[in-house]
CSV table of C-alpha atoms in Angstrom, one decimal:
chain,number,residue,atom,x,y,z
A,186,UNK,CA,65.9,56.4,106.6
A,187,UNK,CA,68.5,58.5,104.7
A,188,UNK,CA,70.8,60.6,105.7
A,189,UNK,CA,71.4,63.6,104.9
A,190,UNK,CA,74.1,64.7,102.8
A,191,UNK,CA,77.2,66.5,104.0
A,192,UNK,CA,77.1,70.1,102.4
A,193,UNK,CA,79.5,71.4,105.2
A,194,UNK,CA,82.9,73.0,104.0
A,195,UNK,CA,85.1,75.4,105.1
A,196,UNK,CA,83.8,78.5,102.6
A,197,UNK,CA,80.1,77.5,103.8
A,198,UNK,CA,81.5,77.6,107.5
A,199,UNK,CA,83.3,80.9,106.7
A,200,UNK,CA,79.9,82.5,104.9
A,201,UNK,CA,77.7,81.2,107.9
A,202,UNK,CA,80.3,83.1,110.6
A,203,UNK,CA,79.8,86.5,108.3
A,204,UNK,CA,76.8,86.2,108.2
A,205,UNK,CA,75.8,85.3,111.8
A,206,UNK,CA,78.2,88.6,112.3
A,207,UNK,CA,76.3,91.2,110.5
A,208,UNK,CA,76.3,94.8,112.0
A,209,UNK,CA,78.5,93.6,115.0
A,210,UNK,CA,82.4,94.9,115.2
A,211,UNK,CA,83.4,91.1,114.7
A,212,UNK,CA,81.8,91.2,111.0
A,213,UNK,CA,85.6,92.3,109.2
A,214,UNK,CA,87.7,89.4,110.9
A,215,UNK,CA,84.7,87.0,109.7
A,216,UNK,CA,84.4,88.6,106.7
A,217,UNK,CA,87.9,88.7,106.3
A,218,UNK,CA,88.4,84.9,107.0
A,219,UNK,CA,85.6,84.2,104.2
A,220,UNK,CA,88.1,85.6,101.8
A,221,UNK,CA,90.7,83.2,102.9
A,222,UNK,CA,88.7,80.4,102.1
A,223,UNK,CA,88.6,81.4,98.6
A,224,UNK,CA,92.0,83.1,98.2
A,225,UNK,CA,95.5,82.9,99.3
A,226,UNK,CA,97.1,86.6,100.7
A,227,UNK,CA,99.3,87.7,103.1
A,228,UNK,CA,97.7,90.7,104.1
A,229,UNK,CA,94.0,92.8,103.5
A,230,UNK,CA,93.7,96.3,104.1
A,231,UNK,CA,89.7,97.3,104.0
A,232,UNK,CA,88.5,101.1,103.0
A,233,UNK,CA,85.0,103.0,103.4
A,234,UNK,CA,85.8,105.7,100.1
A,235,UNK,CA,83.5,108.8,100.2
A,236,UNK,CA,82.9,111.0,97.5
A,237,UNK,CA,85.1,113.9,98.0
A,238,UNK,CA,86.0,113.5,101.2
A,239,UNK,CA,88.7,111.6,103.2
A,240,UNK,CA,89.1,108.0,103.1
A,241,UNK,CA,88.0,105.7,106.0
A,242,UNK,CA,90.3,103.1,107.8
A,243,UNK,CA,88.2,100.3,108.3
A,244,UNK,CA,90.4,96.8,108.8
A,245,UNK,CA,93.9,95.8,108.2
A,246,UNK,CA,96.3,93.0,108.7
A,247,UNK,CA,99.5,94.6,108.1
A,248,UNK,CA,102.7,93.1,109.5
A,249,UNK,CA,105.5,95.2,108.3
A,250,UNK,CA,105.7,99.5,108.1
A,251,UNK,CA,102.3,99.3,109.3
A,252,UNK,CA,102.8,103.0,110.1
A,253,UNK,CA,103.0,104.0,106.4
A,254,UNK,CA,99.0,103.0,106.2
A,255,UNK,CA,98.3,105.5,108.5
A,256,UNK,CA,101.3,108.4,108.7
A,257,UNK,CA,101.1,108.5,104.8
A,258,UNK,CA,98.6,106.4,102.7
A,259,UNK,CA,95.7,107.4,104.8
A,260,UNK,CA,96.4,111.2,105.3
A,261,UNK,CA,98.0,112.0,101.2
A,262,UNK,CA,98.8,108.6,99.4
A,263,UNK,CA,95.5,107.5,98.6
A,264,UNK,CA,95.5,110.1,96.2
A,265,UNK,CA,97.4,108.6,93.6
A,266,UNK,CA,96.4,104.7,94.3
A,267,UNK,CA,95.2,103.3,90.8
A,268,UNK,CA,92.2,101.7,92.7
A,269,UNK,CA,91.4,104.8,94.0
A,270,UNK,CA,91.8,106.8,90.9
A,271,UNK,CA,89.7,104.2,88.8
A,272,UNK,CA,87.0,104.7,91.0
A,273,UNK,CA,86.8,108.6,90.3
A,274,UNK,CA,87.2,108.1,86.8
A,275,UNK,CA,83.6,106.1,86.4
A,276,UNK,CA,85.1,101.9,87.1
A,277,UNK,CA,82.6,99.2,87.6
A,278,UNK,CA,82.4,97.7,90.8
A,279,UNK,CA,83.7,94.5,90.7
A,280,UNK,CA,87.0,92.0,91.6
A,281,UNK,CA,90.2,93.5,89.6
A,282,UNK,CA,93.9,92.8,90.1
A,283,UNK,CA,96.5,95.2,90.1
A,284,UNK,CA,97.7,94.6,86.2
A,285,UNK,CA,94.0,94.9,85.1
A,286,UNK,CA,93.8,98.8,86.8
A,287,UNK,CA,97.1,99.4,85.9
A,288,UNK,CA,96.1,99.1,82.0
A,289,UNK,CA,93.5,101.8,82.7
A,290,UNK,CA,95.2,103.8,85.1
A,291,UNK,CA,98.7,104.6,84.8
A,292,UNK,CA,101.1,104.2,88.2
A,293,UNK,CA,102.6,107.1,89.5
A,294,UNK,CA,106.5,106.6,90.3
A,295,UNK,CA,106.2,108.5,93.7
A,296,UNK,CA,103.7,106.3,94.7
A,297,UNK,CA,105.5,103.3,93.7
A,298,UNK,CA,107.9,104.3,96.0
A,299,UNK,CA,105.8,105.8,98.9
A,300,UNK,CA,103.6,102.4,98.8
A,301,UNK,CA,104.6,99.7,97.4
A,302,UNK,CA,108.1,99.6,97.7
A,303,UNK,CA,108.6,100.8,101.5
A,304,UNK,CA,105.9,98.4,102.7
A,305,UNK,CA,107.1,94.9,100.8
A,306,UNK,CA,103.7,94.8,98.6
A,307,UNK,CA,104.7,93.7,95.3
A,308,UNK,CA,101.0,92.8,93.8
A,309,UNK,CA,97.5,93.2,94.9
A,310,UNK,CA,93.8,92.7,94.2
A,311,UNK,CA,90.8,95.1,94.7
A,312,UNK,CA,87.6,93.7,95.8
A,313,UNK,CA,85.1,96.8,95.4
A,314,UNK,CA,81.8,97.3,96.1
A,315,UNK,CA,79.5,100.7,95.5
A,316,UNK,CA,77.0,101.0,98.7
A,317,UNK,CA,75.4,104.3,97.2
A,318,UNK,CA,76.0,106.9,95.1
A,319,UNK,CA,78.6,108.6,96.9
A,320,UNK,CA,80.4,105.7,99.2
A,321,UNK,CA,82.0,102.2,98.5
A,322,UNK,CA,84.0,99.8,100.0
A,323,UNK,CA,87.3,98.5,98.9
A,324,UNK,CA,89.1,95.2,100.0
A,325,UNK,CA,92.9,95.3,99.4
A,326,UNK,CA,94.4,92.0,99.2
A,327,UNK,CA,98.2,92.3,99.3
A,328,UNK,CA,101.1,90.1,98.0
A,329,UNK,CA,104.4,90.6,99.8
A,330,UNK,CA,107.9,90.5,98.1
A,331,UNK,CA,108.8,86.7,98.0
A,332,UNK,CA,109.1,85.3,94.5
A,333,UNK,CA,106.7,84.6,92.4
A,334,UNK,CA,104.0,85.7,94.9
A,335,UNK,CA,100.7,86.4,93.2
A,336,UNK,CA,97.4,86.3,92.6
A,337,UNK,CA,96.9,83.8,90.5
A,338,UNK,CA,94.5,83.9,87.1
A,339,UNK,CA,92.7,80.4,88.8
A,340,UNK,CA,92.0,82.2,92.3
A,341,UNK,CA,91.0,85.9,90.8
A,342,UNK,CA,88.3,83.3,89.2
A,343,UNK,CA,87.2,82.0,92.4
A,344,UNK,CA,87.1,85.4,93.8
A,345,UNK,CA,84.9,86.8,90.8
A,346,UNK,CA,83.0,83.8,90.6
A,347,UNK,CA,81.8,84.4,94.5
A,348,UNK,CA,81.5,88.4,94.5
A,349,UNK,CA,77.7,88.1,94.4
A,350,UNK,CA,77.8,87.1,98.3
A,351,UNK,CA,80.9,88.8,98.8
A,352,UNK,CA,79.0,92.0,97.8
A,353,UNK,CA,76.0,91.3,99.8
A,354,UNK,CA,77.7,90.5,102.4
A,355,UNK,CA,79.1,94.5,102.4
A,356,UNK,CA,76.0,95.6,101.4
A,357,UNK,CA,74.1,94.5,104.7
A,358,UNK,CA,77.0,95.3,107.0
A,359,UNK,CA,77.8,98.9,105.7
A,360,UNK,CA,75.2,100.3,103.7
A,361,UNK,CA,72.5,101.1,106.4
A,362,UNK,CA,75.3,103.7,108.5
A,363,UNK,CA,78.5,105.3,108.5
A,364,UNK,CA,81.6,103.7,108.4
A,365,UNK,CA,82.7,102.7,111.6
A,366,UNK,CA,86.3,101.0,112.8
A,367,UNK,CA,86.5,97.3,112.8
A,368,UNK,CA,86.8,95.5,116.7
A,369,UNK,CA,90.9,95.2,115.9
A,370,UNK,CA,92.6,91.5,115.8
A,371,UNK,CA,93.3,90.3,119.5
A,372,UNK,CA,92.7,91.6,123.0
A,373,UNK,CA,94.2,95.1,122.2
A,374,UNK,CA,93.3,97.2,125.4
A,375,UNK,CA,92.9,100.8,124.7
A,376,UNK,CA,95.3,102.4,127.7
A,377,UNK,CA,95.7,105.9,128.4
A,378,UNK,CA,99.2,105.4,127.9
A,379,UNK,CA,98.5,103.9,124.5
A,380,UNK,CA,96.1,107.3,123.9
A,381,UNK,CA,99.0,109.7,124.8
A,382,UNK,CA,102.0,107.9,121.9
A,383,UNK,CA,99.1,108.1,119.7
A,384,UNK,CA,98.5,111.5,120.2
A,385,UNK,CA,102.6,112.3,120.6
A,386,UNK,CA,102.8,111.0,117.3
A,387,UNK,CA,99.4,112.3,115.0
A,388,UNK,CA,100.6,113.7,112.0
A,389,UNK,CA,104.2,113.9,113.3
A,390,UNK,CA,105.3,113.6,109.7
A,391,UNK,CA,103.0,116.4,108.0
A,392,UNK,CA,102.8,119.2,111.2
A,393,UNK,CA,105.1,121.1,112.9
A,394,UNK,CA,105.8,120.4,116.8
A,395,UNK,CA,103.3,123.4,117.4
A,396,UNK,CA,101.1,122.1,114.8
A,397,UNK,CA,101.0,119.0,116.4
A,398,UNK,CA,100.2,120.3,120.1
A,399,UNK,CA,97.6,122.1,118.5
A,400,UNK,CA,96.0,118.8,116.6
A,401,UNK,CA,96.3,116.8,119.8
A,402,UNK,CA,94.2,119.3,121.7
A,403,UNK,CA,91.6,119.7,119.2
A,404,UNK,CA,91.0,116.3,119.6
A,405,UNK,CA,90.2,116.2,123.2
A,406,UNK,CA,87.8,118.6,122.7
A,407,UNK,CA,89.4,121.7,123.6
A,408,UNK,CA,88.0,124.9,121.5
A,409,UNK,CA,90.1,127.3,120.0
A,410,UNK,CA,89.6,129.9,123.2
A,411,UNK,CA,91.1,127.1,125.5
A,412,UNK,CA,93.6,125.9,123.0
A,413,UNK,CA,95.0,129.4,123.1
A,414,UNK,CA,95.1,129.5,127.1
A,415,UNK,CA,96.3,126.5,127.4
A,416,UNK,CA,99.8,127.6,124.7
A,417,UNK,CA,99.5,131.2,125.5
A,418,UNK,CA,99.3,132.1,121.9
A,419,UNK,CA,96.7,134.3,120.4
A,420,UNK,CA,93.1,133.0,119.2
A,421,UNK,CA,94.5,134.0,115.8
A,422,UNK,CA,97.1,132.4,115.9
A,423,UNK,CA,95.0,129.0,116.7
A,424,UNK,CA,92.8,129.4,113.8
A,425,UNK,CA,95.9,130.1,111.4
A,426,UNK,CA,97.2,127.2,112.8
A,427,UNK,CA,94.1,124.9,112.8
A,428,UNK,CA,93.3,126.4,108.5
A,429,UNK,CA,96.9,124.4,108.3
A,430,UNK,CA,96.4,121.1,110.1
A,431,UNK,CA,93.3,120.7,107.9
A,432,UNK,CA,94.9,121.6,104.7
A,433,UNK,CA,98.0,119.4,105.6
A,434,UNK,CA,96.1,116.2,106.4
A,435,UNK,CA,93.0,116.7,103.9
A,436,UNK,CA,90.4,117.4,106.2
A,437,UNK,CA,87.6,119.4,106.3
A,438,UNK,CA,85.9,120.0,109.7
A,439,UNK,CA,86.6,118.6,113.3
A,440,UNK,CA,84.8,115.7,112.9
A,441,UNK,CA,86.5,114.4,109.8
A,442,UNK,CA,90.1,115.4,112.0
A,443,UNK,CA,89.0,113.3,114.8
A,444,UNK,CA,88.0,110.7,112.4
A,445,UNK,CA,91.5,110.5,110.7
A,446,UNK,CA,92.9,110.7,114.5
A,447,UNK,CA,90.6,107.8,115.6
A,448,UNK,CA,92.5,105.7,112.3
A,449,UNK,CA,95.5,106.4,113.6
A,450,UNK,CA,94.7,105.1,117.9
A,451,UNK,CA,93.4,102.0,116.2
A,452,UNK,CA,96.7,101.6,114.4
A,453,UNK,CA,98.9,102.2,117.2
A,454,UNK,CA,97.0,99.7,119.6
């Protein structure tokens, strides 16, 4: 009787585990340890992009400055990331390394600095996928500032040679709803005490300390009537401030605000 042959290897392992995850919060870390298999990286950072609207945290990894993700790339920086700015100017999906965008799309200098340079990243690749018209995924993997770390031209080969599942994989996972946060890496409890420093420090770096106390009530719920009871201010006064808050951290309504503020618990977790 034969046996059967041995087909098992860590990448097949890795695919089973993503797949077997599908449409449950454990999906990114599986997904995520798929792309290890393929790749070497020190860190991933993963992105729901929406046409004309705010970007969506959905994963990270980040050791170091973790804060800048969220106090800066997340509420302004994006912006000016070439990946980003590729994608609004008509790219392909598709697996592309930093050098390739940055052929097409030139780097700006202050976001050199804001990004790369503060947080240790010295290259990167972008994994992206289109779900529909108007949304896509990115996958960020970073290189941190030893020497000679890179992606190398053997492993971006491996990593376009097994996008087809690596797109499928996002396709079934993210397509059918909205973007929604990833179950974070380890048994972080969400305290209140861990709900108050986030909300002590949302937007610390963009808003006023008024601006702020405003922000953190607006997302507990509190309406502009109660917010201006509860600061003796004038309802006025509220709105003026809230036509601020949104401007400063490139919202548009209450629920995209309580999104952004929702990226940020996650981070400080």
């Amino acid at each position: 009787m034969l046996k059967p042959a041995e087909t098992s290897s860590p990448a097949l392992d890795a695919t089973a585990g993503a797949i077997a995850a599908l449409r449950t919060p454990q999906f990114t870390a599986q997904f995520v340890s798929l792309l290890s298999q393929l790749i070497d990286f020190d860190c991933v950072v993963i992105l729901g992009y929406r046409q004309g609207k705010h970007s969506i945290y959905l994963y990270d990894s980040i050791q170091r400055r973790r804060e800048l993700l969220f106090q800066r790339y997340l509420t302004e920086s994006f912006l000016q990331d070439p990946f980003y700015l590729a994608l609004n100017q008509g790219a392909e999906e598709g697996v592309y390394s930093l050098s390739e965008v940055s052929r097409r799309i030139r780097q700006s200098p202050d976001y050199r600095q804001q990004f790369y340079d503060q947080t240790g990243w010295e290259d990167e690749v972008g994994l992206s996928v289109q779900l529909d018209p108007t949304r896509w995924i990115v996958v960020y993997l970073g290189y941190l500032d030893q020497p000679l770390r890179a992606a190398s031209p053997t492993q971006l080969a491996v990593l376009k040679q097994h996008y087809g599942v690596l797109r499928a994989l996002c396709v079934q996972h993210w397509q059918p709803a909205d973007f929604s946060l990833a179950q974070p890496p380890g048994e972080r409890a969400v305290m209140r005490l861990a709900v108050d420093q986030a909300l002590a420090s949302f937007g610390q770096s963009l808003l006023t300390a008024r601006e702020q106390q405003v922000t953190a009530l607006l997302v507990q719920g509190l309406d502009s009537r109660e917010i201006a009871e509860a600061l003796d201010i004038g309802i006025g006064t509220v709105k003026n401030h809230r036509k601020r808050i949104y401007a400063q951290l490139k919202v548009s309504s209450l629920s995209e605000l309580f999104q952004l503020f929702l990226n940020h618990l996650i981070a400080a977790t």
